[in-house]
Amino acid sequence: MDEAGVNLISSHMLDGMSTEEKLDFILEEVRQGEVLVLERGLTPDEQSRLIERTMGDIDPDSEDGGEFIGIEMEGYRDDGRPTWLQKLLGKIRPPRMTLIGPANKLKTIHKDDDVIKTIILGK
Amino acid sequence: MDGTSMGFLDSIKAAFRSLFGAKQVRIGIYGPPNAGKTTLANRISRDWSGDVVGSVSEVPHETRRAQQKKGIQVGGDGNALTIDIIDTPGIATKVDFHDFMEHGLDEEDSKQRAKEATEGVIEAIRWLDNVDGVILLMDSTRNPFTQVNVTIIGNLEARELPVLIAANKIDLDGSTPATIKSAFSQHQVIPISALTGHNIDMLYETMVDVFGRGGR
């Protein structure tokens, strides 16, 4: 069975990166088959940018036979909309823990507001 | 549509006219692949203009370019609302050409469709910068707690775009729109069947409420 690393990434590490640096790091790791658990996940804008970048990387005609088919990404939602005071103060809720891995290895089998269950597939 | 619902539709049209005046409202229909976005776009367009927006299919990613139906006239007499409907490609985090082969396409066509699907996802995301409001369509026979739904909702909230959620496919066995209502209780959720038109008048009424203060 193929091995797959599961790497816990601290918020401290990602906080020191720009959005594009974060996405470069995530996609490089995931394309190598790694599963990442981000202590603090991505903002909605970063998530949509990651999806855009992922779509740009999918190539069915690639030399590896189109092995990279995208990502599996699961995280918990923010706890509702920001309050008027948070908006006034410009405070943004920090994103919550997020799991990201290659779609051909990581499969979500259940998700609700409290539990995310996944499996890592081998060959 | 029977006489009663036609009368109700007329009152909705009047409400649109009085609320929007001559405003132009661009509404994007978003959701994962196969949620029924084009079926809903066709339903709205047919009800208000007698025309359709695009073709539908059970093969995922049938819509691979954003399709617009511009200038759907609602009302008249110099006090009309013009709606632009944007039927967007389904948003996904993965596209595997093998999935299309399972639907009977050959390898070459499947790869081509996959390429176009990835481009469609990017286009759909970029359209978020150019809409005044969004109908987020979810398949009420499926688990709504997906990251695609969470990402779309998060982006809409961050942009402070008005959104209403349509829990589609309530005509099918196993649909549970209550699960969607529970999962996204902070938003308006309307159970509908875009295919049969069930509860579609309620959707139009809610569009007036949710998008009424939008427009350009």
mmCIF file of C-alpha atoms in Angstrom:
data_model
loop_
_atom_site.group_PDB
_atom_site.id
_atom_site.type_symbol
_atom_site.label_atom_id
_atom_site.label_comp_id
_atom_site.label_asym_id
_atom_site.label_seq_id
_atom_site.Cartn_x
_atom_site.Cartn_y
_atom_site.Cartn_z
ATOM 1 C CA MET A 1 0.000 0.000 0.000
ATOM 2 C CA ASP A 2 1.255 3.483 -0.836
ATOM 3 C CA GLU A 3 2.136 5.572 2.149
ATOM 4 C CA ALA A 4 0.621 8.999 2.650
ATOM 5 C CA GLY A 5 2.007 11.515 5.075
ATOM 6 C CA VAL A 6 -0.335 13.452 7.313
ATOM 7 C CA ASN A 7 1.225 16.762 8.256
ATOM 8 C CA LEU A 8 -0.123 19.121 10.908
ATOM 9 C CA ILE A 9 0.665 22.675 9.884
ATOM 10 C CA SER A 10 0.758 25.298 12.604
ATOM 11 C CA SER A 11 -1.056 28.592 12.268
ATOM 12 C CA HIS A 12 2.249 30.261 13.086
ATOM 13 C CA MET A 13 3.802 28.860 9.921
ATOM 14 C CA LEU A 14 0.967 29.939 7.614
ATOM 15 C CA ASP A 15 0.520 33.339 9.270
ATOM 16 C CA GLY A 16 3.962 34.276 8.025
ATOM 17 C CA MET A 17 3.025 33.613 4.407
ATOM 18 C CA SER A 18 1.200 35.651 1.796
ATOM 19 C CA THR A 19 -1.891 34.095 0.204
ATOM 20 C CA GLU A 20 0.009 33.003 -2.892
ATOM 21 C CA GLU A 21 2.828 31.565 -0.769
ATOM 22 C CA LYS A 22 0.274 29.566 1.229
ATOM 23 C CA LEU A 23 -1.315 28.226 -1.943
ATOM 24 C CA ASP A 24 2.083 27.385 -3.464
ATOM 25 C CA PHE A 25 2.985 25.471 -0.310
ATOM 26 C CA ILE A 26 -0.339 23.623 -0.077
ATOM 27 C CA LEU A 27 -0.454 22.616 -3.734
ATOM 28 C CA GLU A 28 3.173 21.486 -3.757
ATOM 29 C CA GLU A 29 2.600 19.274 -0.721
ATOM 30 C CA VAL A 30 -0.705 17.887 -1.965
ATOM 31 C CA ARG A 31 0.659 17.139 -5.428
ATOM 32 C CA GLN A 32 3.355 15.073 -3.698
ATOM 33 C CA GLY A 33 0.595 13.044 -2.083
ATOM 34 C CA GLU A 34 0.680 14.629 1.370
ATOM 35 C CA VAL A 35 -2.413 15.243 3.482
ATOM 36 C CA LEU A 36 -2.332 18.520 5.386
ATOM 37 C CA VAL A 37 -4.171 19.477 8.537
ATOM 38 C CA LEU A 38 -4.077 23.237 8.859
ATOM 39 C CA GLU A 39 -4.375 24.360 12.469
ATOM 40 C CA ARG A 40 -6.058 27.482 11.176
ATOM 41 C CA GLY A 41 -7.659 27.100 7.787
ATOM 42 C CA LEU A 42 -8.013 29.403 4.843
ATOM 43 C CA THR A 43 -10.261 32.414 4.492
ATOM 44 C CA PRO A 44 -13.148 32.070 2.014
ATOM 45 C CA ASP A 45 -11.205 34.147 -0.490
ATOM 46 C CA GLU A 46 -8.141 31.937 -0.059
ATOM 47 C CA GLN A 47 -10.311 28.831 -0.443
ATOM 48 C CA SER A 48 -11.720 30.077 -3.736
ATOM 49 C CA ARG A 49 -8.230 31.048 -4.913
ATOM 50 C CA LEU A 50 -7.050 27.545 -4.000
ATOM 51 C CA ILE A 51 -9.859 26.039 -6.064
ATOM 52 C CA GLU A 52 -8.914 28.273 -9.003
ATOM 53 C CA ARG A 53 -5.246 27.295 -8.724
ATOM 54 C CA THR A 54 -6.190 23.622 -8.392
ATOM 55 C CA MET A 55 -8.316 23.745 -11.525
ATOM 56 C CA GLY A 56 -5.411 25.353 -13.361
ATOM 57 C CA ASP A 57 -3.153 22.467 -12.325
ATOM 58 C CA ILE A 58 -5.443 19.660 -13.512
ATOM 59 C CA ASP A 59 -4.240 18.371 -16.874
ATOM 60 C CA PRO A 60 -5.784 15.135 -18.166
ATOM 61 C CA ASP A 61 -3.106 14.985 -20.895
ATOM 62 C CA SER A 62 -0.157 15.262 -18.517
ATOM 63 C CA GLU A 63 2.719 12.768 -18.718
ATOM 64 C CA ASP A 64 1.596 11.052 -15.510
ATOM 65 C CA GLY A 65 -1.712 10.175 -17.158
ATOM 66 C CA GLY A 66 -3.683 12.923 -15.491
ATOM 67 C CA GLU A 67 -3.008 11.560 -12.010
ATOM 68 C CA PHE A 68 -3.683 14.897 -10.316
ATOM 69 C CA ILE A 69 -7.462 15.254 -10.364
ATOM 70 C CA GLY A 70 -7.786 17.948 -7.733
ATOM 71 C CA ILE A 71 -8.057 18.262 -3.996
ATOM 72 C CA GLU A 72 -10.285 17.110 -1.201
ATOM 73 C CA MET A 73 -10.762 19.962 1.256
ATOM 74 C CA GLU A 74 -12.910 19.908 4.368
ATOM 75 C CA GLY A 75 -13.153 22.323 7.249
ATOM 76 C CA TYR A 76 -15.566 23.663 9.782
ATOM 77 C CA ARG A 77 -17.579 26.751 9.039
ATOM 78 C CA ASP A 78 -17.275 30.060 10.801
ATOM 79 C CA ASP A 79 -19.652 30.420 13.709
ATOM 80 C CA GLY A 80 -22.095 32.687 11.914
ATOM 81 C CA ARG A 81 -21.697 36.171 10.553
ATOM 82 C CA PRO A 82 -19.501 38.748 12.276
ATOM 83 C CA THR A 83 -21.282 41.045 14.700
ATOM 84 C CA TRP A 84 -21.679 44.739 13.912
ATOM 85 C CA LEU A 85 -18.995 45.496 16.501
ATOM 86 C CA GLN A 86 -16.547 43.102 14.852
ATOM 87 C CA LYS A 87 -17.295 44.704 11.503
ATOM 88 C CA LEU A 88 -16.813 48.175 13.006
ATOM 89 C CA LEU A 89 -13.472 47.168 14.450
ATOM 90 C CA GLY A 90 -12.472 45.414 11.241
ATOM 91 C CA LYS A 91 -12.026 42.140 13.070
ATOM 92 C CA ILE A 92 -12.298 39.057 10.921
ATOM 93 C CA ARG A 93 -13.046 35.695 12.455
ATOM 94 C CA PRO A 94 -10.033 33.418 12.088
ATOM 95 C CA PRO A 95 -10.719 30.449 9.777
ATOM 96 C CA ARG A 96 -11.143 27.103 11.490
ATOM 97 C CA MET A 97 -9.152 23.905 11.174
ATOM 98 C CA THR A 98 -9.057 22.522 7.637
ATOM 99 C CA LEU A 99 -8.009 19.241 6.062
ATOM 100 C CA ILE A 100 -6.598 19.249 2.518
ATOM 101 C CA GLY A 101 -5.290 16.340 0.481
ATOM 102 C CA PRO A 102 -5.099 14.898 -3.018
ATOM 103 C CA ALA A 103 -8.543 13.917 -4.308
ATOM 104 C CA ASN A 104 -7.307 10.539 -5.548
ATOM 105 C CA LYS A 105 -6.170 9.582 -2.028
ATOM 106 C CA LEU A 106 -8.299 11.450 0.478
ATOM 107 C CA LYS A 107 -12.034 10.767 0.536
ATOM 108 C CA THR A 108 -14.603 12.343 2.803
ATOM 109 C CA ILE A 109 -17.113 9.774 3.971
ATOM 110 C CA HIS A 110 -19.102 11.924 6.395
ATOM 111 C CA LYS A 111 -19.323 15.559 7.333
ATOM 112 C CA ASP A 112 -21.608 17.583 9.516
ATOM 113 C CA ASP A 113 -21.195 20.562 11.808
ATOM 114 C CA ASP A 114 -19.354 18.510 14.421
ATOM 115 C CA VAL A 115 -17.607 15.593 12.726
ATOM 116 C CA ILE A 116 -15.531 15.173 9.579
ATOM 117 C CA LYS A 117 -14.718 11.553 8.725
ATOM 118 C CA THR A 118 -12.227 10.775 5.986
ATOM 119 C CA ILE A 119 -10.270 7.827 4.710
ATOM 120 C CA ILE A 120 -6.902 7.723 2.990
ATOM 121 C CA LEU A 121 -6.891 5.312 0.067
ATOM 122 C CA GLY A 122 -3.980 3.117 -0.921
ATOM 123 C CA LYS A 123 -3.387 1.330 -4.195
ATOM 124 C CA MET B 1 -49.363 26.667 -13.981
ATOM 125 C CA ASP B 2 -53.017 27.030 -12.932
ATOM 126 C CA GLY B 3 -55.079 30.212 -12.725
ATOM 127 C CA THR B 4 -54.410 30.736 -9.032
ATOM 128 C CA SER B 5 -50.674 30.555 -9.424
ATOM 129 C CA MET B 6 -50.820 32.768 -12.515
ATOM 130 C CA GLY B 7 -52.595 35.372 -10.399
ATOM 131 C CA PHE B 8 -49.966 35.059 -7.751
ATOM 132 C CA LEU B 9 -47.256 35.370 -10.399
ATOM 133 C CA ASP B 10 -48.883 38.582 -11.596
ATOM 134 C CA SER B 11 -48.783 39.984 -8.070
ATOM 135 C CA ILE B 12 -45.119 39.042 -7.768
ATOM 136 C CA LYS B 13 -44.441 40.790 -11.057
ATOM 137 C CA ALA B 14 -46.181 43.903 -9.730
ATOM 138 C CA ALA B 15 -44.113 43.711 -6.551
ATOM 139 C CA PHE B 16 -40.940 43.476 -8.622
ATOM 140 C CA ARG B 17 -41.986 46.559 -10.567
ATOM 141 C CA SER B 18 -42.737 48.629 -7.491
ATOM 142 C CA LEU B 19 -39.616 47.546 -5.627
ATOM 143 C CA PHE B 20 -37.027 47.712 -8.340
ATOM 144 C CA GLY B 21 -38.329 50.445 -10.606
ATOM 145 C CA ALA B 22 -36.064 50.384 -13.639
ATOM 146 C CA LYS B 23 -33.110 48.828 -11.820
ATOM 147 C CA GLN B 24 -31.005 46.180 -13.405
ATOM 148 C CA VAL B 25 -30.186 43.233 -11.167
ATOM 149 C CA ARG B 26 -27.591 40.646 -12.122
ATOM 150 C CA ILE B 27 -28.250 37.376 -10.336
ATOM 151 C CA GLY B 28 -25.817 34.477 -10.435
ATOM 152 C CA ILE B 29 -27.024 30.930 -10.003
ATOM 153 C CA TYR B 30 -24.313 29.010 -8.179
ATOM 154 C CA GLY B 31 -23.854 25.531 -6.796
ATOM 155 C CA PRO B 32 -22.053 22.229 -7.209
ATOM 156 C CA PRO B 33 -22.326 20.247 -10.472
ATOM 157 C CA ASN B 34 -25.691 18.582 -11.125
ATOM 158 C CA ALA B 35 -27.603 20.646 -8.564
ATOM 159 C CA GLY B 36 -29.994 21.762 -11.303
ATOM 160 C CA LYS B 37 -28.684 25.266 -12.004
ATOM 161 C CA THR B 38 -29.495 25.309 -15.709
ATOM 162 C CA THR B 39 -32.915 23.765 -15.067
ATOM 163 C CA LEU B 40 -33.637 26.624 -12.651
ATOM 164 C CA ALA B 41 -32.234 29.252 -15.033
ATOM 165 C CA ASN B 42 -34.462 27.856 -17.769
ATOM 166 C CA ARG B 43 -37.445 27.846 -15.389
ATOM 167 C CA ILE B 44 -36.954 31.505 -14.413
ATOM 168 C CA SER B 45 -36.282 32.569 -17.975
ATOM 169 C CA ARG B 46 -39.289 30.672 -19.354
ATOM 170 C CA ASP B 47 -41.630 32.056 -16.683
ATOM 171 C CA TRP B 48 -40.635 35.655 -17.294
ATOM 172 C CA SER B 49 -39.556 35.789 -20.948
ATOM 173 C CA GLY B 50 -40.696 32.549 -22.582
ATOM 174 C CA ASP B 51 -37.129 31.624 -23.544
ATOM 175 C CA VAL B 52 -34.514 29.170 -22.220
ATOM 176 C CA VAL B 53 -30.894 29.648 -21.167
ATOM 177 C CA GLY B 54 -29.134 26.366 -21.910
ATOM 178 C CA SER B 55 -29.278 22.599 -22.267
ATOM 179 C CA VAL B 56 -29.400 20.193 -19.331
ATOM 180 C CA SER B 57 -27.865 16.743 -18.873
ATOM 181 C CA GLU B 58 -27.283 14.112 -16.229
ATOM 182 C CA VAL B 59 -23.582 14.108 -17.136
ATOM 183 C CA PRO B 60 -21.770 16.380 -14.665
ATOM 184 C CA HIS B 61 -20.333 19.685 -15.904
ATOM 185 C CA GLU B 62 -22.795 19.967 -18.802
ATOM 186 C CA THR B 63 -22.522 23.757 -18.356
ATOM 187 C CA ARG B 64 -18.865 24.590 -18.849
ATOM 188 C CA ARG B 65 -19.169 28.256 -19.696
ATOM 189 C CA ALA B 66 -21.247 30.817 -17.852
ATOM 190 C CA GLN B 67 -24.485 31.352 -19.748
ATOM 191 C CA GLN B 68 -26.307 34.632 -19.574
ATOM 192 C CA LYS B 69 -29.865 35.482 -20.299
ATOM 193 C CA LYS B 70 -29.820 39.221 -20.384
ATOM 194 C CA GLY B 71 -32.640 41.637 -20.166
ATOM 195 C CA ILE B 72 -35.448 39.481 -18.867
ATOM 196 C CA GLN B 73 -38.148 42.112 -18.718
ATOM 197 C CA VAL B 74 -40.288 42.047 -15.615
ATOM 198 C CA GLY B 75 -43.192 44.429 -15.879
ATOM 199 C CA GLY B 76 -43.396 47.356 -18.270
ATOM 200 C CA ASP B 77 -44.944 50.801 -18.730
ATOM 201 C CA GLY B 78 -41.606 52.499 -18.025
ATOM 202 C CA ASN B 79 -41.431 50.916 -14.589
ATOM 203 C CA ALA B 80 -39.799 47.635 -15.345
ATOM 204 C CA LEU B 81 -37.189 45.441 -13.763
ATOM 205 C CA THR B 82 -34.549 43.956 -15.974
ATOM 206 C CA ILE B 83 -32.917 40.794 -14.670
ATOM 207 C CA ASP B 84 -29.729 39.316 -16.042
ATOM 208 C CA ILE B 85 -29.530 35.649 -15.122
ATOM 209 C CA ILE B 86 -26.035 34.169 -14.988
ATOM 210 C CA ASP B 87 -26.112 30.375 -15.108
ATOM 211 C CA THR B 88 -22.648 29.451 -13.856
ATOM 212 C CA PRO B 89 -20.708 26.192 -14.269
ATOM 213 C CA GLY B 90 -20.760 23.940 -11.220
ATOM 214 C CA ILE B 91 -18.023 24.594 -8.686
ATOM 215 C CA ALA B 92 -15.918 21.591 -7.664
ATOM 216 C CA THR B 93 -12.542 20.930 -6.051
ATOM 217 C CA LYS B 94 -11.802 17.984 -8.314
ATOM 218 C CA VAL B 95 -12.421 16.992 -11.929
ATOM 219 C CA ASP B 96 -11.567 13.447 -13.019
ATOM 220 C CA PHE B 97 -11.962 12.643 -16.715
ATOM 221 C CA HIS B 98 -12.614 8.993 -15.794
ATOM 222 C CA ASP B 99 -15.946 10.087 -14.307
ATOM 223 C CA PHE B 100 -17.096 11.202 -17.760
ATOM 224 C CA MET B 101 -16.033 7.878 -19.275
ATOM 225 C CA GLU B 102 -18.377 6.183 -16.801
ATOM 226 C CA HIS B 103 -21.158 8.221 -18.408
ATOM 227 C CA GLY B 104 -20.323 6.735 -21.820
ATOM 228 C CA LEU B 105 -17.975 9.347 -23.272
ATOM 229 C CA ASP B 106 -14.814 8.101 -24.969
ATOM 230 C CA GLU B 107 -11.405 8.975 -23.503
ATOM 231 C CA GLU B 108 -10.667 11.852 -25.849
ATOM 232 C CA ASP B 109 -14.040 13.502 -25.299
ATOM 233 C CA SER B 110 -13.773 12.895 -21.559
ATOM 234 C CA LYS B 111 -10.411 14.628 -21.360
ATOM 235 C CA GLN B 112 -11.682 17.534 -23.399
ATOM 236 C CA ARG B 113 -14.749 17.831 -21.186
ATOM 237 C CA ALA B 114 -12.532 17.730 -18.085
ATOM 238 C CA LYS B 115 -10.369 20.549 -19.410
ATOM 239 C CA GLU B 116 -13.413 22.654 -20.189
ATOM 240 C CA ALA B 117 -14.900 21.844 -16.783
ATOM 241 C CA THR B 118 -11.794 23.129 -14.969
ATOM 242 C CA GLU B 119 -11.967 26.338 -16.984
ATOM 243 C CA GLY B 120 -15.659 26.610 -16.148
ATOM 244 C CA VAL B 121 -14.997 26.377 -12.410
ATOM 245 C CA ILE B 122 -12.480 29.223 -12.656
ATOM 246 C CA GLU B 123 -14.942 31.295 -14.673
ATOM 247 C CA ALA B 124 -17.722 30.696 -12.152
ATOM 248 C CA ILE B 125 -15.543 31.878 -9.263
ATOM 249 C CA ARG B 126 -14.493 35.007 -11.157
ATOM 250 C CA TRP B 127 -18.116 35.870 -11.873
ATOM 251 C CA LEU B 128 -18.597 36.413 -8.141
ATOM 252 C CA ASP B 129 -17.035 39.841 -8.627
ATOM 253 C CA ASN B 130 -19.735 40.817 -11.114
ATOM 254 C CA VAL B 131 -23.053 39.779 -9.621
ATOM 255 C CA ASP B 132 -25.476 41.734 -7.430
ATOM 256 C CA GLY B 133 -26.921 38.687 -5.739
ATOM 257 C CA VAL B 134 -26.739 34.920 -5.774
ATOM 258 C CA ILE B 135 -29.151 32.024 -5.756
ATOM 259 C CA LEU B 136 -27.164 29.162 -4.247
ATOM 260 C CA LEU B 137 -28.700 25.943 -5.457
ATOM 261 C CA MET B 138 -28.288 22.766 -3.437
ATOM 262 C CA ASP B 139 -29.480 19.251 -4.214
ATOM 263 C CA SER B 140 -31.748 18.406 -1.276
ATOM 264 C CA THR B 141 -31.138 14.688 -1.789
ATOM 265 C CA ARG B 142 -27.468 15.165 -0.925
ATOM 266 C CA ASN B 143 -25.475 16.140 2.163
ATOM 267 C CA PRO B 144 -25.289 19.957 2.200
ATOM 268 C CA PHE B 145 -22.216 20.115 4.471
ATOM 269 C CA THR B 146 -19.783 20.143 1.561
ATOM 270 C CA GLN B 147 -16.751 22.377 1.344
ATOM 271 C CA VAL B 148 -17.970 23.753 -1.981
ATOM 272 C CA ASN B 149 -21.155 25.018 -0.314
ATOM 273 C CA VAL B 150 -19.175 26.340 2.650
ATOM 274 C CA THR B 151 -16.689 28.108 0.370
ATOM 275 C CA ILE B 152 -19.401 29.716 -1.745
ATOM 276 C CA ILE B 153 -21.360 30.889 1.309
ATOM 277 C CA GLY B 154 -18.170 32.196 2.921
ATOM 278 C CA ASN B 155 -17.292 34.195 -0.171
ATOM 279 C CA LEU B 156 -20.785 35.650 -0.458
ATOM 280 C CA GLU B 157 -20.797 36.676 3.200
ATOM 281 C CA ALA B 158 -17.316 38.212 2.895
ATOM 282 C CA ARG B 159 -18.510 40.203 -0.125
ATOM 283 C CA GLU B 160 -21.774 41.020 1.678
ATOM 284 C CA LEU B 161 -23.703 39.857 -1.379
ATOM 285 C CA PRO B 162 -27.370 39.020 -0.860
ATOM 286 C CA VAL B 163 -27.951 35.297 -1.136
ATOM 287 C CA LEU B 164 -30.856 32.948 -0.984
ATOM 288 C CA ILE B 165 -30.539 29.205 -0.936
ATOM 289 C CA ALA B 166 -32.813 27.090 -3.093
ATOM 290 C CA ALA B 167 -33.102 23.505 -1.852
ATOM 291 C CA ASN B 168 -33.760 21.823 -5.187
ATOM 292 C CA LYS B 169 -35.113 18.426 -6.238
ATOM 293 C CA ILE B 170 -37.845 18.205 -3.601
ATOM 294 C CA ASP B 171 -39.804 16.159 -6.139
ATOM 295 C CA LEU B 172 -37.376 13.260 -5.582
ATOM 296 C CA ASP B 173 -37.658 10.548 -2.945
ATOM 297 C CA GLY B 174 -35.147 11.057 -0.165
ATOM 298 C CA SER B 175 -35.008 14.829 -0.433
ATOM 299 C CA THR B 176 -34.535 16.514 2.932
ATOM 300 C CA PRO B 177 -34.699 20.299 2.522
ATOM 301 C CA ALA B 178 -35.012 20.555 6.310
ATOM 302 C CA THR B 179 -31.378 19.443 6.575
ATOM 303 C CA ILE B 180 -30.324 22.358 4.377
ATOM 304 C CA LYS B 181 -32.471 24.752 6.438
ATOM 305 C CA SER B 182 -30.835 23.477 9.590
ATOM 306 C CA ALA B 183 -27.311 23.646 8.138
ATOM 307 C CA PHE B 184 -27.681 27.197 6.828
ATOM 308 C CA SER B 185 -30.210 28.636 9.243
ATOM 309 C CA GLN B 186 -28.750 32.145 8.962
ATOM 310 C CA HIS B 187 -29.967 32.329 5.348
ATOM 311 C CA GLN B 188 -33.309 32.137 3.590
ATOM 312 C CA VAL B 189 -33.817 28.597 2.323
ATOM 313 C CA ILE B 190 -36.614 27.860 -0.153
ATOM 314 C CA PRO B 191 -37.452 24.242 -1.009
ATOM 315 C CA ILE B 192 -38.215 23.983 -4.730
ATOM 316 C CA SER B 193 -38.341 21.693 -7.692
ATOM 317 C CA ALA B 194 -36.873 23.552 -10.642
ATOM 318 C CA LEU B 195 -37.967 20.628 -12.805
ATOM 319 C CA THR B 196 -41.660 20.586 -11.895
ATOM 320 C CA GLY B 197 -41.970 24.225 -10.807
ATOM 321 C CA HIS B 198 -43.174 23.228 -7.342
ATOM 322 C CA ASN B 199 -42.910 26.169 -4.916
ATOM 323 C CA ILE B 200 -41.311 28.340 -7.616
ATOM 324 C CA ASP B 201 -43.642 31.256 -6.806
ATOM 325 C CA MET B 202 -42.287 31.214 -3.260
ATOM 326 C CA LEU B 203 -38.797 31.500 -4.733
ATOM 327 C CA TYR B 204 -39.816 34.559 -6.754
ATOM 328 C CA GLU B 205 -41.427 36.141 -3.693
ATOM 329 C CA THR B 206 -38.248 35.579 -1.684
ATOM 330 C CA MET B 207 -36.120 36.984 -4.497
ATOM 331 C CA VAL B 208 -38.061 40.235 -4.052
ATOM 332 C CA ASP B 209 -37.226 40.246 -0.341
ATOM 333 C CA VAL B 210 -33.589 39.242 -0.623
ATOM 334 C CA PHE B 211 -32.526 41.110 -3.766
ATOM 335 C CA GLY B 212 -34.905 44.045 -3.389
ATOM 336 C CA ARG B 213 -32.257 46.437 -2.151
ATOM 337 C CA GLY B 214 -29.697 45.362 -4.788
ATOM 338 C CA GLY B 215 -29.271 46.499 -8.330
ATOM 339 C CA ARG B 216 -27.088 48.866 -10.242
#
